Short mmCIF file of C-alpha atoms in Angstrom, two decimals:
data_model
loop_
_atom_site.label_atom_id
_atom_site.label_comp_id
_atom_site.label_asym_id
_atom_site.label_seq_id
_atom_site.Cartn_x
_atom_site.Cartn_y
_atom_site.Cartn_z
CA MET A 1 -24.47 49.20 24.80
CA LYS A 2 -23.11 52.63 23.93
CA THR A 3 -20.01 52.66 21.76
CA ASN A 4 -17.23 55.17 21.82
CA SER A 5 -17.22 55.60 18.10
CA SER A 6 -18.58 59.14 18.44
CA GLN A 7 -15.67 60.38 20.48
CA LYS A 8 -13.41 62.79 18.63
CA GLN A 9 -10.23 61.14 17.32
CA PRO A 10 -6.83 62.82 16.77
CA LEU A 11 -6.02 63.87 13.19
CA TYR A 12 -2.81 61.87 13.14
CA VAL A 13 -4.80 58.65 13.56
CA ILE A 14 -6.27 59.02 10.06
CA ILE A 15 -2.80 60.06 8.74
CA LEU A 16 -1.32 56.79 10.02
CA LEU A 17 -4.24 54.87 8.55
CA ILE A 18 -3.76 56.56 5.22
CA LEU A 19 -0.05 55.81 5.11
CA ALA A 20 -0.54 52.20 6.08
CA ALA A 21 -3.60 51.65 3.87
CA GLU A 22 -1.70 52.43 0.67
CA ALA A 23 1.75 51.26 1.63
CA VAL A 24 0.50 47.67 1.94
CA PHE A 25 -0.73 47.65 -1.70
CA ILE A 26 2.23 49.39 -3.33
CA LEU A 27 4.11 46.18 -4.08
CA PRO A 28 1.23 43.95 -5.28
CA PHE A 29 -0.50 46.60 -7.37
CA VAL A 30 0.82 50.15 -7.64
CA LEU A 31 4.28 49.32 -9.11
CA GLN A 32 2.55 47.25 -11.85
CA ARG A 33 0.19 50.10 -12.55
CA ILE A 34 3.01 52.63 -12.98
CA PHE A 35 5.65 50.41 -14.56
CA ARG A 36 3.38 47.94 -16.36
CA THR A 37 5.37 47.38 -19.53
CA THR A 38 8.70 47.42 -17.66
CA PHE A 39 7.26 44.84 -15.16
CA LEU A 40 6.22 42.55 -17.98
CA GLU A 41 9.59 42.85 -19.72
CA SER A 42 11.59 42.40 -16.51
CA PHE A 43 9.76 39.19 -15.54
CA SER A 44 9.47 37.98 -19.15
CA ILE A 45 5.71 37.41 -18.79
CA SER A 46 2.63 38.22 -20.92
CA GLN A 47 -0.40 40.26 -20.04
CA THR A 48 -2.40 37.06 -19.43
CA GLU A 49 0.28 35.68 -17.16
CA LEU A 50 0.36 38.84 -15.12
CA GLY A 51 -3.42 38.56 -14.90
CA SER A 52 -3.05 35.00 -13.59
CA CYS A 53 -0.78 36.27 -10.84
CA PHE A 54 -3.54 38.71 -9.81
CA SER A 55 -5.95 35.75 -9.89
CA ALA A 56 -3.76 33.84 -7.45
CA TYR A 57 -3.91 36.89 -5.21
CA GLY A 58 -7.66 37.16 -5.61
CA ILE A 59 -8.35 33.47 -4.81
CA VAL A 60 -6.41 33.69 -1.54
CA ALA A 61 -8.05 37.06 -0.83
CA LEU A 62 -11.50 35.55 -1.32
CA PHE A 63 -11.09 33.30 1.72
CA SER A 64 -9.17 35.98 3.59
CA TYR A 65 -12.06 38.43 3.41
CA LEU A 66 -14.37 35.79 4.92
CA PHE A 67 -12.18 34.84 7.91
CA GLY A 68 -10.21 38.07 8.28
CA GLY A 69 -13.38 40.13 8.77
CA PRO A 70 -14.47 38.56 12.09
CA LEU A 71 -10.81 38.65 13.15
CA ALA A 72 -10.96 42.41 13.04
CA ASP A 73 -13.85 42.38 15.55
CA ARG A 74 -11.62 40.67 18.08
CA PHE A 75 -8.02 41.95 17.80
CA LYS A 76 -6.53 45.42 17.80
CA PRO A 77 -5.95 46.98 14.42
CA ASN A 78 -2.36 47.99 15.03
CA GLN A 79 -1.30 44.39 15.77
CA LEU A 80 -2.87 42.98 12.64
CA MET A 81 -1.92 45.80 10.33
CA SER A 82 1.75 46.03 11.36
CA VAL A 83 2.38 42.30 10.89
CA ALA A 84 0.68 42.58 7.48
CA LEU A 85 2.92 45.45 6.40
CA VAL A 86 6.15 43.78 7.49
CA LEU A 87 5.29 40.54 5.81
CA THR A 88 4.26 42.29 2.64
CA GLY A 89 7.55 44.17 2.60
CA LEU A 90 9.55 40.97 3.03
CA GLY A 91 7.62 39.60 0.05
CA GLY A 92 8.77 42.58 -1.94
CA LEU A 93 12.41 41.80 -1.19
CA TYR A 94 11.79 38.37 -2.65
CA LEU A 95 10.15 39.96 -5.66
CA ALA A 96 13.39 41.87 -6.30
CA THR A 97 15.17 38.55 -6.96
CA TYR A 98 13.00 38.13 -10.11
CA PRO A 99 11.37 34.77 -9.27
CA ASN A 100 10.01 32.63 -12.11
CA LEU A 101 6.34 32.58 -13.03
CA PHE A 102 5.34 29.77 -10.66
CA LYS A 103 7.04 31.40 -7.70
CA LEU A 104 5.47 34.71 -8.75
CA HIS A 105 2.10 33.08 -8.42
CA VAL A 106 3.00 31.81 -4.94
CA LEU A 107 4.16 35.29 -3.93
CA TYR A 108 0.95 36.94 -5.09
CA GLY A 109 -1.00 34.31 -3.16
CA PHE A 110 1.08 35.15 -0.06
CA TRP A 111 0.24 38.81 -0.59
CA GLY A 112 -3.44 37.93 -0.81
CA PHE A 113 -3.14 36.63 2.74
CA THR A 114 -1.02 39.44 4.21
CA THR A 115 -2.91 42.38 2.70
CA ILE A 116 -6.43 41.02 3.10
CA PHE A 117 -6.65 38.50 6.02
CA LEU A 118 -4.46 40.56 8.30
CA PHE A 119 -5.07 44.09 7.06
CA TRP A 120 -8.25 44.92 5.14
CA ALA A 121 -11.10 44.75 7.68
CA PRO A 122 -9.07 46.24 10.60
CA MET A 123 -8.28 49.22 8.37
CA ILE A 124 -11.91 49.77 7.35
CA LYS A 125 -13.11 49.39 10.95
CA ALA A 126 -10.54 51.77 12.34
CA THR A 127 -11.54 54.35 9.68
CA ARG A 128 -15.23 54.02 10.55
CA ILE A 129 -14.42 54.51 14.24
CA TRP A 130 -12.41 57.63 13.38
CA GLY A 131 -15.32 59.07 11.41
CA GLY A 132 -17.92 58.59 14.15
CA LYS A 133 -21.60 59.07 13.42
CA ASN A 134 -21.62 62.13 11.25
CA LYS A 135 -18.27 62.21 9.35
CA GLN A 136 -18.13 58.93 7.45
CA GLY A 137 -17.87 60.70 4.13
CA ILE A 138 -14.83 62.74 5.15
CA ALA A 139 -13.29 59.83 7.03
CA PHE A 140 -13.32 57.62 3.94
CA GLY A 141 -12.62 60.61 1.72
CA PHE A 142 -9.47 61.33 3.70
CA LEU A 143 -8.61 57.63 3.64
CA ASP A 144 -8.92 57.07 -0.12
CA GLY A 145 -7.76 60.52 -1.14
CA GLY A 146 -4.77 60.27 1.18
CA ARG A 147 -4.03 56.84 -0.17
CA GLY A 148 -3.85 58.35 -3.61
CA LEU A 149 -1.35 60.94 -2.43
CA VAL A 150 0.78 58.23 -0.76
CA ALA A 151 0.63 56.08 -3.90
CA ALA A 152 1.57 59.15 -6.02
CA LEU A 153 4.51 59.88 -3.77
CA PHE A 154 5.68 56.28 -3.88
CA GLY A 155 5.20 56.34 -7.67
CA SER A 156 7.13 59.62 -8.08
CA VAL A 157 10.01 58.34 -5.96
CA GLY A 158 9.91 55.06 -7.91
CA VAL A 159 10.09 56.90 -11.25
CA LEU A 160 12.97 59.02 -9.85
CA ILE A 161 14.91 55.95 -8.66
CA PHE A 162 14.28 54.20 -11.99
CA SER A 163 15.49 57.19 -14.01
CA LEU A 164 18.59 57.57 -11.79
CA PHE A 165 19.72 54.05 -12.74
CA ILE A 166 19.05 54.68 -16.44
CA THR A 167 22.14 56.46 -17.67
CA LYS A 168 21.10 57.00 -21.27
CA ASP A 169 17.93 57.51 -23.35
CA ILE A 170 15.32 55.03 -22.19
CA GLU A 171 14.59 53.87 -25.73
CA LEU A 172 18.25 52.88 -26.17
CA THR A 173 18.48 50.75 -23.02
CA THR A 174 18.40 46.96 -23.01
CA ILE A 175 15.91 44.87 -21.01
CA GLU A 176 18.78 43.86 -18.68
CA GLU A 177 19.52 47.54 -17.89
CA ARG A 178 15.90 48.23 -17.24
CA GLN A 179 15.77 45.14 -14.98
CA ILE A 180 18.58 46.46 -12.82
CA ALA A 181 16.90 49.89 -12.49
CA PHE A 182 13.50 48.31 -11.65
CA LYS A 183 15.12 46.01 -9.04
CA GLU A 184 16.26 49.13 -7.16
CA VAL A 185 12.68 50.49 -7.26
CA ILE A 186 11.32 47.26 -5.78
CA THR A 187 13.96 47.02 -3.08
CA TYR A 188 13.64 50.59 -1.84
CA THR A 189 9.89 50.29 -1.85
CA SER A 190 10.01 47.03 0.20
CA TYR A 191 12.10 48.59 2.94
CA ALA A 192 9.78 51.58 3.07
CA VAL A 193 6.75 49.30 3.55
CA ILE A 194 8.51 47.48 6.42
CA VAL A 195 9.29 50.76 8.14
CA VAL A 196 5.63 51.83 7.88
CA GLY A 197 4.66 48.56 9.56
CA ILE A 198 6.99 49.21 12.50
CA ILE A 199 5.57 52.77 12.88
CA VAL A 200 1.99 51.47 12.87
CA TYR A 201 2.69 49.00 15.59
CA PHE A 202 4.13 51.53 18.03
CA LEU A 203 1.91 54.52 17.29
CA LEU A 204 -1.48 53.47 16.00
CA LYS A 205 -2.52 51.44 19.05
CA LEU A 206 -2.16 54.44 21.41
CA ASN A 207 -4.58 56.47 19.38
CA ILE A 208 -7.48 54.11 18.77
CA GLU A 209 -7.09 51.73 21.65
CA ASN A 210 -9.77 53.47 23.82
CA SER A 211 -12.33 53.38 21.07
CA GLU A 212 -11.82 49.65 20.70
CA LYS A 213 -12.24 48.65 24.35
CA THR A 214 -16.00 48.15 24.20
CA GLU A 215 -15.64 46.28 21.00
CA GLN A 216 -12.92 43.96 22.35
CA ASN A 217 -15.15 42.91 25.24
CA ALA A 218 -17.80 41.69 22.78
CA LYS A 219 -15.72 38.74 21.46
CA LEU A 220 -17.85 38.71 18.34
CA ILE A 221 -16.42 35.86 16.19
CA THR A 222 -19.70 33.94 15.90
CA ILE A 223 -22.00 32.66 13.15
CA GLU A 224 -24.60 34.98 14.59
CA ASN A 225 -22.74 37.99 13.17
CA PHE A 226 -23.06 36.62 9.63
CA LYS A 227 -26.82 36.08 10.18
CA ILE A 228 -27.15 39.69 11.38
CA VAL A 229 -25.24 41.02 8.36
CA MET A 230 -27.14 38.93 5.75
CA LYS A 231 -30.49 40.40 6.89
CA TYR A 232 -29.54 43.81 5.41
CA LYS A 233 -30.63 44.33 1.77
CA ALA A 234 -28.04 47.09 1.58
CA VAL A 235 -25.23 44.54 2.18
CA TRP A 236 -26.26 42.60 -0.99
CA LEU A 237 -26.46 45.81 -3.06
CA LEU A 238 -23.07 46.88 -1.77
CA MET A 239 -21.59 43.60 -2.99
CA ILE A 240 -22.60 44.51 -6.54
CA ILE A 241 -21.61 48.16 -6.20
CA ILE A 242 -18.13 47.33 -4.92
CA LEU A 243 -17.60 44.62 -7.50
CA CYS A 244 -18.43 47.02 -10.36
CA ALA A 245 -16.54 50.00 -8.89
CA TYR A 246 -13.53 47.82 -8.12
CA TYR A 247 -13.43 46.53 -11.68
CA GLY A 248 -13.44 50.12 -12.84
CA TYR A 249 -10.60 50.87 -10.56
CA LYS A 250 -8.60 47.92 -11.87
CA MET A 251 -8.90 49.41 -15.34
CA THR A 252 -6.86 52.42 -14.29
CA ASP A 253 -3.90 49.99 -14.49
CA LEU A 254 -4.13 50.41 -18.29
CA PHE A 255 -3.72 54.19 -18.59
CA SER A 256 0.05 54.13 -18.61
CA GLN A 257 -0.08 51.37 -21.26
CA TYR A 258 -2.58 53.39 -23.29
CA ALA A 259 -0.30 56.43 -23.12
CA GLU A 260 2.64 54.37 -24.39
CA GLN A 261 0.92 52.23 -27.06
CA VAL A 262 -1.72 54.60 -28.40
CA MET A 263 -0.51 58.08 -27.53
CA ASN A 264 3.14 57.11 -28.32
CA TYR A 265 4.68 58.33 -25.03
CA ASN A 266 8.00 56.76 -24.03
CA LYS A 267 8.20 54.47 -20.97
CA ILE A 268 9.13 57.19 -18.47
CA GLU A 269 6.47 59.60 -19.80
CA ALA A 270 3.86 56.79 -19.72
CA ALA A 271 4.84 55.93 -16.07
CA LYS A 272 4.35 59.62 -15.23
CA VAL A 273 0.82 59.50 -16.57
CA GLY A 274 -0.07 56.81 -14.04
CA THR A 275 1.68 58.75 -11.28
CA TYR A 276 0.03 62.09 -12.09
CA LEU A 277 -3.41 60.43 -12.08
CA LEU A 278 -2.79 59.34 -8.47
CA TYR A 279 -2.41 62.98 -7.44
CA LEU A 280 -6.06 63.48 -8.33
CA ARG A 281 -7.16 61.05 -5.63
CA PRO A 282 -6.57 63.32 -2.64
CA VAL A 283 -8.38 66.21 -4.26
CA ILE A 284 -11.31 64.10 -5.33
CA GLY A 285 -11.40 62.10 -2.09
CA VAL A 286 -11.60 65.06 0.26
CA THR A 287 -14.01 67.01 -2.00
CA ILE A 288 -16.43 64.12 -2.55
CA GLY A 289 -16.21 63.14 1.14
CA LEU A 290 -17.22 66.62 2.24
CA LEU A 291 -20.14 66.68 -0.26
CA ALA A 292 -21.26 63.19 0.86
CA ASP A 293 -21.51 64.28 4.45
CA ARG A 294 -23.86 67.08 3.36
CA THR A 295 -26.03 64.93 1.15
CA ARG A 296 -25.80 61.19 0.72
CA ALA A 297 -22.79 59.02 -0.05
CA SER A 298 -24.90 56.84 -2.35
CA LEU A 299 -25.84 59.84 -4.48
CA TRP A 300 -22.23 60.49 -5.32
CA ILE A 301 -21.60 56.89 -6.05
CA ILE A 302 -24.38 57.12 -8.68
CA ILE A 303 -22.63 60.13 -10.24
CA GLY A 304 -19.31 58.26 -10.16
CA PHE A 305 -20.71 55.27 -12.09
CA LEU A 306 -22.33 57.60 -14.63
CA LEU A 307 -18.94 59.29 -15.34
CA MET A 308 -17.20 55.87 -15.57
CA THR A 309 -19.78 54.56 -18.09
CA ILE A 310 -19.54 57.59 -20.36
CA THR A 311 -15.78 57.74 -20.44
CA SER A 312 -15.25 54.01 -20.83
CA LEU A 313 -17.52 54.15 -23.91
CA ILE A 314 -15.42 57.02 -25.32
CA PHE A 315 -12.30 54.79 -25.04
CA TYR A 316 -14.21 51.79 -26.40
CA LEU A 317 -15.29 53.70 -29.52
CA GLY A 318 -11.63 54.45 -30.35
CA ILE A 319 -12.17 58.20 -30.49
CA ILE A 320 -8.90 58.98 -28.69
CA ASP A 321 -5.60 58.68 -30.60
CA ASP A 322 -2.20 60.36 -30.56
CA SER A 323 -3.61 63.44 -32.27
CA LYS A 324 -6.07 64.11 -29.42
CA THR A 325 -3.83 64.67 -26.41
CA LEU A 326 -6.27 67.15 -24.77
CA LEU A 327 -9.20 64.70 -25.15
CA PHE A 328 -7.02 61.93 -23.71
CA THR A 329 -6.13 64.08 -20.71
CA LEU A 330 -9.73 65.19 -20.09
CA SER A 331 -11.04 61.61 -20.49
CA ILE A 332 -8.69 59.98 -18.01
CA GLY A 333 -9.30 62.87 -15.59
CA THR A 334 -13.08 62.44 -15.88
CA MET A 335 -12.78 58.67 -15.48
CA ALA A 336 -10.54 59.14 -12.50
CA LEU A 337 -13.22 61.43 -10.97
CA GLY A 338 -15.82 58.73 -11.47
CA VAL A 339 -13.58 55.80 -10.23
CA TYR A 340 -12.33 57.62 -7.17
CA SER A 341 -15.83 58.97 -6.25
CA ALA A 342 -17.25 55.50 -6.09
CA ARG A 343 -14.17 54.04 -4.44
CA VAL A 344 -13.98 56.69 -1.75
CA LEU A 345 -17.56 56.25 -0.63
CA TYR A 346 -18.74 52.66 -0.86
CA PHE A 347 -17.72 51.81 2.74
CA ALA A 348 -18.92 55.20 3.95
CA THR A 349 -22.38 53.88 3.15
CA LEU A 350 -22.24 51.39 6.10
CA GLU A 351 -23.46 54.15 8.37
CA GLU A 352 -26.11 55.23 5.84
CA ALA A 353 -27.26 51.58 5.67
CA LYS A 354 -27.48 51.43 9.48
CA ILE A 355 -25.10 48.49 9.77
CA PRO A 356 -24.20 48.08 13.49
CA LEU A 357 -20.67 49.17 14.38
CA ALA A 358 -20.09 45.99 16.42
CA VAL A 359 -20.31 43.83 13.28
CA THR A 360 -18.36 46.16 10.97
CA GLY A 361 -15.50 43.70 10.45
CA THR A 362 -17.91 40.86 9.68
CA ALA A 363 -19.93 43.06 7.26
CA VAL A 364 -16.81 44.25 5.44
CA GLY A 365 -15.52 40.69 5.12
CA PHE A 366 -18.88 39.34 3.87
CA ILE A 367 -19.36 42.17 1.35
CA SER A 368 -15.81 41.87 0.15
CA ILE A 369 -16.14 38.17 -0.72
CA VAL A 370 -18.10 39.14 -3.81
CA GLY A 371 -17.08 42.84 -4.07
CA TYR A 372 -13.45 42.14 -4.65
CA THR A 373 -13.65 39.11 -6.94
CA PRO A 374 -12.28 41.27 -9.77
CA ASP A 375 -8.90 40.45 -8.15
CA ILE A 376 -9.50 36.97 -9.51
CA PHE A 377 -10.88 37.59 -12.95
CA ALA A 378 -10.18 41.21 -13.98
CA GLY A 379 -6.49 40.66 -14.80
CA LEU A 380 -7.19 37.53 -16.78
CA LEU A 381 -10.05 39.18 -18.68
CA MET A 382 -8.03 42.24 -19.55
CA GLY A 383 -4.96 40.14 -20.34
CA TYR A 384 -6.98 38.02 -22.78
CA PHE A 385 -8.19 41.00 -24.81
CA LEU A 386 -4.80 42.72 -24.68
CA ASP A 387 -2.84 39.63 -25.81
CA ALA A 388 -5.46 38.64 -28.46
CA ASN A 389 -5.46 42.12 -29.98
CA LYS A 390 -2.24 44.09 -29.68
CA GLY A 391 -2.26 47.86 -29.19
CA ALA A 392 -5.28 50.11 -29.55
CA ILE A 393 -7.85 47.39 -30.52
CA GLY A 394 -7.16 45.27 -27.45
CA LEU A 395 -7.41 48.35 -25.22
CA GLN A 396 -10.69 49.37 -26.82
CA HIS A 397 -12.17 45.92 -26.07
CA ALA A 398 -11.02 46.08 -22.51
CA PHE A 399 -12.76 49.41 -22.02
CA GLY A 400 -15.89 48.02 -23.64
CA ILE A 401 -16.09 45.33 -20.93
CA MET A 402 -15.61 48.10 -18.32
CA ALA A 403 -18.67 49.93 -19.72
CA LEU A 404 -20.80 46.89 -19.05
CA PHE A 405 -19.64 46.59 -15.48
CA THR A 406 -20.06 50.26 -14.69
CA PHE A 407 -23.59 50.33 -16.15
CA VAL A 408 -24.56 47.44 -13.82
CA GLY A 409 -22.99 49.42 -10.90
CA LEU A 410 -25.03 52.49 -11.91
CA ILE A 411 -28.28 50.51 -11.60
CA ALA A 412 -27.22 48.88 -8.26
CA SER A 413 -26.17 52.20 -6.75
CA TYR A 414 -29.49 53.80 -7.75
CA LEU A 415 -31.34 50.92 -6.06
CA PHE A 416 -29.19 51.43 -2.93
CA TYR A 417 -29.91 55.17 -2.90
CA LYS A 418 -33.72 54.52 -3.12
CA HIS A 419 -33.49 51.83 -0.39
CA SER A 420 -31.46 53.91 2.13
CA LYS A 421 -33.60 56.98 1.47
CA SER A 422 -36.80 55.02 2.24
CA ASN A 423 -35.29 53.73 5.47
CA SER A 424 -34.11 57.16 6.60
CA PRO A 425 -36.18 58.69 9.38
CA ASP A 426 -35.85 62.16 7.86
CA GLY A 427 -36.32 61.03 4.30
CA LEU A 428 -33.31 63.02 3.12
#
């Protein structure tokens, strides 16, 4: 059966996908990345307790990947994605009430359902359809790079809102005053996510509906899909690659904290570090995507892991302190290049691995079961080291663990490259 995935898709389809793909994760993840110390203070929780919230998210997400993947092979992406965005935004309005730790765990579990079961696989599948046969690199490059730009814009607006409600020097404010300002950030963000959900429902279906028709007729929620997917060696390697790359991505949560605790930036300056880093994602995403379409996506994933391993070792060795601002800037920029290169391309390799389009949702769900387990343990692991060793030492230990993960990812990505090259008819 011939699919319509090779048909040219309008540019605004990918723009809508970009907007939705990052908006849904702003509340669970991006706000904590940019305002990490403020978030901890406002909710009166420790690093480990925040990590346990991410674990609650990850446990629910684990099952959501499994069952949400096949769901994406049956229902239209706009329906699933719009409901996910609206529910996630409503959860944000509840977050703005500052629930206690138990209720915060429940909320993060709820977000694990809304952002993964209803959203993740439909978004990946729609992006693969948009890229067609020959533009997977640029499709996923646009997606992740554009997500970085959306996150940066959300972050910039968040920092602006936060600063508007801080009427004096940030270091002279009380926790209660910072709580009030941060509540405004959460509230405005939540409404924005809900609005994006409404836009997706009414506009996205008109643009990708035709490409989905042949897939809708297949009614592919069967155990046979999982059997098909598990036969591919590339699927198992991708599990390891995504696990290691995603752990590296989770570590970018600590850059703002490093800026504040080691480089001695104030809270607003530290939040800006996290925001500025996000602006690199669009540049890296589009550039790496274009390069990947001219070579191989797996080659650039190898390069990404190599850069992550080198820079995480630099942070682990404690070379960077407040007297080395330039080295700090260059190191986080280089690590961002490595992290975003791998992140941009790991699902672009589905075409390189010759995974059938008809089982894309199932493949994404199956790979993600293992690939995104850092949602369960990364926060707890980082929180343990950060709470056990305050300041620079704890951060060094956390980056040392990252170096181990990225080295394993480097090996797995090399094996994937060799495997896909040997299976390629042209040997390129």
